[in-house]
Short mmCIF file of C-alpha atoms in Angstrom, two decimals:
data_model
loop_
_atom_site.label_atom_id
_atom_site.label_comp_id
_atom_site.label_asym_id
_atom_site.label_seq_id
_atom_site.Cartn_x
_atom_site.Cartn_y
_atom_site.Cartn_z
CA UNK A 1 -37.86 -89.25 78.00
CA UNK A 2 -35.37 -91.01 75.96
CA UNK A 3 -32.91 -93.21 76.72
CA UNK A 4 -29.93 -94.21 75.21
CA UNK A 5 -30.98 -97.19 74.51
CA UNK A 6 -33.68 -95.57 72.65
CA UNK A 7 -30.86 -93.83 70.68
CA UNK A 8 -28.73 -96.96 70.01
CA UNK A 9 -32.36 -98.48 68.39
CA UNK A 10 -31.95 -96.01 66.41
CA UNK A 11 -28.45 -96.44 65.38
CA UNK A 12 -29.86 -99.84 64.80
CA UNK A 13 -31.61 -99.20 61.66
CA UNK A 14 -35.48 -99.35 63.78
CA UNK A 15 -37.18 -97.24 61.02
CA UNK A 16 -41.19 -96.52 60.28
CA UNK A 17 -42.16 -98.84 57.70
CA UNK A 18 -45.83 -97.15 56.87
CA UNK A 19 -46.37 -96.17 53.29
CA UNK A 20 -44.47 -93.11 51.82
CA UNK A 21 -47.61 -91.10 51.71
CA UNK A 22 -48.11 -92.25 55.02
CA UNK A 23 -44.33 -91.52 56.07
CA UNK A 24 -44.49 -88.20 54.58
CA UNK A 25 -47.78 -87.03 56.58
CA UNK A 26 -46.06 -88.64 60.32
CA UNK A 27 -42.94 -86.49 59.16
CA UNK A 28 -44.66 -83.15 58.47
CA UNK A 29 -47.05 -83.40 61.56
CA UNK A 30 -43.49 -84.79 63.85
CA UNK A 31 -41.19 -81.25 62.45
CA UNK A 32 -44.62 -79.30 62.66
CA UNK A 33 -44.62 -80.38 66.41
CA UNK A 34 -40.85 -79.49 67.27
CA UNK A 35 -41.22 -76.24 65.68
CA UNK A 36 -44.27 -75.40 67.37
CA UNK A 37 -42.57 -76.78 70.66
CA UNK A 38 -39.71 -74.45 69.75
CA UNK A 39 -41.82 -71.36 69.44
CA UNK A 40 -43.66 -72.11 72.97
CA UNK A 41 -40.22 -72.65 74.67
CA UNK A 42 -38.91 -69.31 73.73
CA UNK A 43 -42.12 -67.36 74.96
CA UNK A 44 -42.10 -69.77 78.60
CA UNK A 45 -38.35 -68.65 78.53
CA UNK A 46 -39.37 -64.69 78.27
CA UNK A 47 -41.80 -65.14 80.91
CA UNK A 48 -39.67 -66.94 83.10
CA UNK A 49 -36.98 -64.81 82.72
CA UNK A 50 -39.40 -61.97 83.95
CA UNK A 51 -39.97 -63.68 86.97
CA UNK A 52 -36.50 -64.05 87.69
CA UNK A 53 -35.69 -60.39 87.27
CA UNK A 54 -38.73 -60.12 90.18
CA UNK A 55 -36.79 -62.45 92.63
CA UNK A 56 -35.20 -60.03 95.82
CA UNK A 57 -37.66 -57.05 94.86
CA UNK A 58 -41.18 -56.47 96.10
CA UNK A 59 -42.66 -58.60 93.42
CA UNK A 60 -41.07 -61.76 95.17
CA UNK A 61 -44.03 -63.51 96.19
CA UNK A 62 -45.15 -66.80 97.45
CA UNK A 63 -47.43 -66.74 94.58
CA UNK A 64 -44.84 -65.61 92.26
CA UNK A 65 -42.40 -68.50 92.71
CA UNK A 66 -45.00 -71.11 92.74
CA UNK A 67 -45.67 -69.67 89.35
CA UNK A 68 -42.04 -69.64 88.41
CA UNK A 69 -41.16 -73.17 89.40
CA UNK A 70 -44.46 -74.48 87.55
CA UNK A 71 -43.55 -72.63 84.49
CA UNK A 72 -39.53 -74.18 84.63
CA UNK A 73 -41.25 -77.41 85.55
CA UNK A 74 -43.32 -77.06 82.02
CA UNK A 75 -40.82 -75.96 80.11
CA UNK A 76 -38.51 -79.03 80.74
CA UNK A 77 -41.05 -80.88 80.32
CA UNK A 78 -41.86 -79.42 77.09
CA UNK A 79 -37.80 -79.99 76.01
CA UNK A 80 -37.68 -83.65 76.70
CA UNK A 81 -40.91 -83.83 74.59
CA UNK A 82 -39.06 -82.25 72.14
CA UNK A 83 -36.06 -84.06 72.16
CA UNK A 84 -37.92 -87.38 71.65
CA UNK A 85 -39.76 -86.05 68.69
CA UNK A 86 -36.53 -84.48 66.72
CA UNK A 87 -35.19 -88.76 67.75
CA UNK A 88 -38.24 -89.85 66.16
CA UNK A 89 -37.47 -88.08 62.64
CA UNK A 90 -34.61 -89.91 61.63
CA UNK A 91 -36.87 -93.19 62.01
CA UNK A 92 -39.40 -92.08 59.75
CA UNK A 93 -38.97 -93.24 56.19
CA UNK A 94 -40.47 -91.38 53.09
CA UNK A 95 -38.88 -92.84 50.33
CA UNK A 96 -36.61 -90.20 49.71
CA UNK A 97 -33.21 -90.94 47.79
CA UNK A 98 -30.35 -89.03 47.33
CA UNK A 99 -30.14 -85.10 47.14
CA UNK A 100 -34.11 -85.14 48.33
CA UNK A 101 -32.96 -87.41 51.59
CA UNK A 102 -29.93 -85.04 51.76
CA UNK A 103 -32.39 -81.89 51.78
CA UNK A 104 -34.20 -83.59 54.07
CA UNK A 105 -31.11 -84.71 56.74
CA UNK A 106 -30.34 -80.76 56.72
CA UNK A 107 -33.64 -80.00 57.71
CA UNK A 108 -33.31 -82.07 59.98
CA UNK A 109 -30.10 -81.04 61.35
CA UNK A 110 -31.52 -76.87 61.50
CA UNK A 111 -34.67 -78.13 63.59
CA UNK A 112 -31.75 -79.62 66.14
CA UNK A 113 -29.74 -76.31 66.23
CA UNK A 114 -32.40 -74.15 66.84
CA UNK A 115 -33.89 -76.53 69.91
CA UNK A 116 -30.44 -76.37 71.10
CA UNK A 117 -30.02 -72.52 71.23
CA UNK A 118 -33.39 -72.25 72.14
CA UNK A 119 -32.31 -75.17 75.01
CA UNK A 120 -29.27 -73.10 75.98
CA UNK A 121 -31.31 -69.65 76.98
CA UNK A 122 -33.34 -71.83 79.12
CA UNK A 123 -30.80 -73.41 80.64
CA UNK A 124 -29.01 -69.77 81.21
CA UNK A 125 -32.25 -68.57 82.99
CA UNK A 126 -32.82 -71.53 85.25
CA UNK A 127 -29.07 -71.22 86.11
CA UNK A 128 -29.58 -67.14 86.73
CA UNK A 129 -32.96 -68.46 88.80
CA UNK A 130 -30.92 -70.78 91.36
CA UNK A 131 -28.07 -68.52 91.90
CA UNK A 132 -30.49 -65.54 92.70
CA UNK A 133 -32.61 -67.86 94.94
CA UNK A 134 -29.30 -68.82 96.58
CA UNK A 135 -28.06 -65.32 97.10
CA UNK A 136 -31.00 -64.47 98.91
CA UNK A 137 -31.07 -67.33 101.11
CA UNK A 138 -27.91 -66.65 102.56
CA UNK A 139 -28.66 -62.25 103.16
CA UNK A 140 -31.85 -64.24 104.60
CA UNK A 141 -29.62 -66.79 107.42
CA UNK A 142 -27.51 -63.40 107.83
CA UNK A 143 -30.30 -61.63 109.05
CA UNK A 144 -31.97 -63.95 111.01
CA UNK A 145 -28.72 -65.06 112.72
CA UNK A 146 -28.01 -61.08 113.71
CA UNK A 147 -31.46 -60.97 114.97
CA UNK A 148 -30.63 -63.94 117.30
CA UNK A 149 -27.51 -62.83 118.50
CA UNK A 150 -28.81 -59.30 119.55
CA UNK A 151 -32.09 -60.84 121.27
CA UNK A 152 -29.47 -63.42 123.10
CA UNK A 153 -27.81 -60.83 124.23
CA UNK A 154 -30.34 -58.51 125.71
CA UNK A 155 -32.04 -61.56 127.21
CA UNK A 156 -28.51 -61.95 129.08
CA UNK A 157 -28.04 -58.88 130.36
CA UNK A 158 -31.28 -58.12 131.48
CA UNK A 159 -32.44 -55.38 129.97
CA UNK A 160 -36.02 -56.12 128.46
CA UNK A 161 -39.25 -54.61 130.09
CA UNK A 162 -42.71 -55.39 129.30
CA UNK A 163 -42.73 -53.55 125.92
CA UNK A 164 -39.59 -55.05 124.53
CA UNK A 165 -40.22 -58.42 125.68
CA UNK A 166 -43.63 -58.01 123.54
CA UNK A 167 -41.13 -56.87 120.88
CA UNK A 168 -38.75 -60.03 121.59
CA UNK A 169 -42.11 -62.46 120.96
CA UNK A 170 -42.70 -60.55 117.77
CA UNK A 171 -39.22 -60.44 116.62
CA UNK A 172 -39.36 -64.75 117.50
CA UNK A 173 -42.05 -65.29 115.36
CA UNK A 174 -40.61 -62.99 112.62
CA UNK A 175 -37.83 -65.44 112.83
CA UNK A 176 -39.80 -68.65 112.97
CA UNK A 177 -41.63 -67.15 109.58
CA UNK A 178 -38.27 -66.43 108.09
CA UNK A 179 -36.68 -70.04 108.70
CA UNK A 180 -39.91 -71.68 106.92
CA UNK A 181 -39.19 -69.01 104.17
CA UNK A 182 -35.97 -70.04 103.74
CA UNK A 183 -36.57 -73.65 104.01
CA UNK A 184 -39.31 -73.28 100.86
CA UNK A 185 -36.40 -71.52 99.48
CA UNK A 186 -33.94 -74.25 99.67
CA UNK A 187 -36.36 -76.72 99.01
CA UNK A 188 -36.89 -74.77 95.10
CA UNK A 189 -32.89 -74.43 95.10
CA UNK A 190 -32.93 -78.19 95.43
CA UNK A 191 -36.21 -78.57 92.57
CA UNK A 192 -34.53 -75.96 90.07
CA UNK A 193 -31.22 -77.46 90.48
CA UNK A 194 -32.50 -81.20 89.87
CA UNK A 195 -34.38 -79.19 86.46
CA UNK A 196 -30.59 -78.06 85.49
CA UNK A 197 -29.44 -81.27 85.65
CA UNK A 198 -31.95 -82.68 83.33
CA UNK A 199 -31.69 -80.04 81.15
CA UNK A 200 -27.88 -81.14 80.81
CA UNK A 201 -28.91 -84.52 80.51
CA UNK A 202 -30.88 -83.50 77.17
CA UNK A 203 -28.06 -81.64 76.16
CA UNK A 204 -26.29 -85.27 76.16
CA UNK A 205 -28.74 -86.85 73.89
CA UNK A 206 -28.85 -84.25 71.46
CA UNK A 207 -25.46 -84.02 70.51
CA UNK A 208 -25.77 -87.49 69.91
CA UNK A 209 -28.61 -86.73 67.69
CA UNK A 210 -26.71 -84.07 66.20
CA UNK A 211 -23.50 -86.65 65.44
CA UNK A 212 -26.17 -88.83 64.00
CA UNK A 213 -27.62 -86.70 61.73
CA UNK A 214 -24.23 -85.36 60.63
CA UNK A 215 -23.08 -88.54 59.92
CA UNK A 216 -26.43 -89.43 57.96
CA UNK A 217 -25.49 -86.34 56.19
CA UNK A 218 -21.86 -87.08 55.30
CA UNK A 219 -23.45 -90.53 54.07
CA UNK A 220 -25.67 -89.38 51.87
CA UNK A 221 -23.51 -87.02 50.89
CA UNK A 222 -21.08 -89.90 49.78
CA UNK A 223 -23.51 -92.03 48.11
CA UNK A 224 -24.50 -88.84 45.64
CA UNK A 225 -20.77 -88.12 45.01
CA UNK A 226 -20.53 -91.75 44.28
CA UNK A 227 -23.23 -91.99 42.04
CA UNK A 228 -22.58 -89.00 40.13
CA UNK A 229 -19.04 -90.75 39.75
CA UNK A 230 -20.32 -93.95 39.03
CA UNK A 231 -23.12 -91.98 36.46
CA UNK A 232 -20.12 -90.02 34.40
CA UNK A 233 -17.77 -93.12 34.36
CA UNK A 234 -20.92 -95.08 32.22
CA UNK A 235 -21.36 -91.99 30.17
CA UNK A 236 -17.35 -92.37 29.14
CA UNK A 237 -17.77 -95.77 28.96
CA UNK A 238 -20.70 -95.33 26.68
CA UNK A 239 -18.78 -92.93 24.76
CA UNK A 240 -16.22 -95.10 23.93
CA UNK A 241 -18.34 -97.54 23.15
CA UNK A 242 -20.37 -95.45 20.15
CA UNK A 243 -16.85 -94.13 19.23
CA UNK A 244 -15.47 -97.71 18.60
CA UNK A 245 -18.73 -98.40 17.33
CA UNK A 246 -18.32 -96.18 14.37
CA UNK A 247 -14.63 -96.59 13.70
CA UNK A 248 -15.68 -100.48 13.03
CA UNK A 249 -18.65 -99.34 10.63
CA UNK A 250 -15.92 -97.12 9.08
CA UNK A 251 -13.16 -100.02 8.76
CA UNK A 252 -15.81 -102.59 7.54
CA UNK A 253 -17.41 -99.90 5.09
CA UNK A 254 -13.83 -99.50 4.10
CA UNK A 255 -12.83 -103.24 3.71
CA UNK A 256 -16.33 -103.95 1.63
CA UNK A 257 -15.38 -100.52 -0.70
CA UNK A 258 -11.67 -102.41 -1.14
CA UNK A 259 -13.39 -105.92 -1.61
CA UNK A 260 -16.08 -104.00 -4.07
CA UNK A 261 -12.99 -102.62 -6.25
CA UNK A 262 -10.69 -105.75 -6.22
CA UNK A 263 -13.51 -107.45 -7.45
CA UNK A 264 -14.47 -105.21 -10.30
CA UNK A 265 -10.85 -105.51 -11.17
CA UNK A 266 -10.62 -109.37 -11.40
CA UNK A 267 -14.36 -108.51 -13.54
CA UNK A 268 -12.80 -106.43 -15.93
CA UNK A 269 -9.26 -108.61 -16.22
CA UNK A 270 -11.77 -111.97 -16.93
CA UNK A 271 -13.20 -109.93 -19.09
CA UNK A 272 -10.77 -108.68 -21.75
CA UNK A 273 -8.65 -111.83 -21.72
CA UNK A 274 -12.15 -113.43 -23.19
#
């Protein structure tokens, strides 16, 4: 997982420094990777969200919530993964400049939205998954506690025979069973719960990864708008240049044409005093 340290090293300026064919190839297989991540998050999100629906009914196995708190388990596991990847892109240099590192930066910047709505459902079901769990841990200590109170009481007054003290033993170990249920139970709650904080933990770092990038963007942004500015001033200035150019080849062809005819004059004045 990434820290933010990590995240300040980036901030820092720590960039790849292979090749740009080599840059190029670690930055198509890195966005390759998050989009594939992003595509297996959404389908363990369906599938958990199933087995969330199934919580309280019939379905609500053992089996079923050892399946359902491996795949939330993944699945986090899977979007810190991610998170350090999408990090890792802004590090990698390819040699782009200008609009093509701008084009780039906005890719960038969609592959963090969509982990982050794609983040968000997963964070809704695990949220859905605890609060279900939770409801049926307390209907669970209701029942159990009734059952006590009404096998306290007949114990008290005296009223059990052979049969229903059989029933009373049964009833006790129902109970026993229950209270280890409900202990796995809370034990998940506790699991699931420390998964929702992590999740919000990732949630942290991205939106600094998403400032980042946005910044990055506005940068580049910037530098192009400069550029262009700095580009059209020089064309002006070039302009001007030709234009004041030609006026001075006008002016000297001028003065020469002037020079040319006062000459000729003083030729022709020499000329018919002789």
């Amino acid at each position: 997982e990434m820290s933010f340290s990590d995240l300040s090293d980036r901030r820092g300026g720590h960039r790849s420094m292979a090749s740009p064919v080599d840059a190029e190839s670690e930055y198509a297989r890195s966005s390759g990777q998050v989009t594939n991540n992003i595509t297996q998050i959404s389908a363990n999100v369906s599938r958990i969200r199933n087995m969330v629906a199934a919580l309280g009914t019939p379905k609500d196995t053992h089996e079923m919530r050892d399946k359902l708190h491996h795949g939330i388990d993944e699945t986090k596991l899977l979007a810190q993964d991610t998170k350090r990847v999408i990090a890792s892109l802004g590090r990698i240099e390819g040699g782009y400049q200008g609009v093509a590192n701008a084009e780039r930066k906005f890719e960038q910047r969609k592959i963090s939205e969509d982990f982050s709505k794609v983040l968000k459902t997963f964070q809704e079901v695990v949220r859905d998954s605890v609060q279900r769990e939770k409801e049926y841990v307390a209907r669970a200590k209701t029942r159990a506690h009734r059952s006590i109170s009404i096998d306290s009481e007949e114990e008290r007054l005296g009223l059990l025979d052979a049969d229903k003290s059989h029933e009373l033993m049964q009833m006790e170990n129902d109970i026993e069973f229950n209270q280890a249920l409900i202990a796995e139970r809370e034990a998940g709650i506790k699991e699931v719960e420390s998964t929702v904080r992590e999740v919000n933990e990732i949630f942290k770092d991205l939106a600094i990864i998403v400032s980042d990038q946005g910044q990055m963007i506005d940068d580049i942004e910037s530098s192009v708008v400069q550029s262009h500015d700095r580009t059209s001033a020089a064309t002006v200035e070039l302009k001007k240049a030709a234009e004041n150019e030609r006026k001075a080849r006008r002016t000297m062809c001028c003065l020469i044409s002037i020079l040319v005819v006062v000459v000729v004059l003083i030729i022709l004045i020499i000329t018919n005093k002789i």
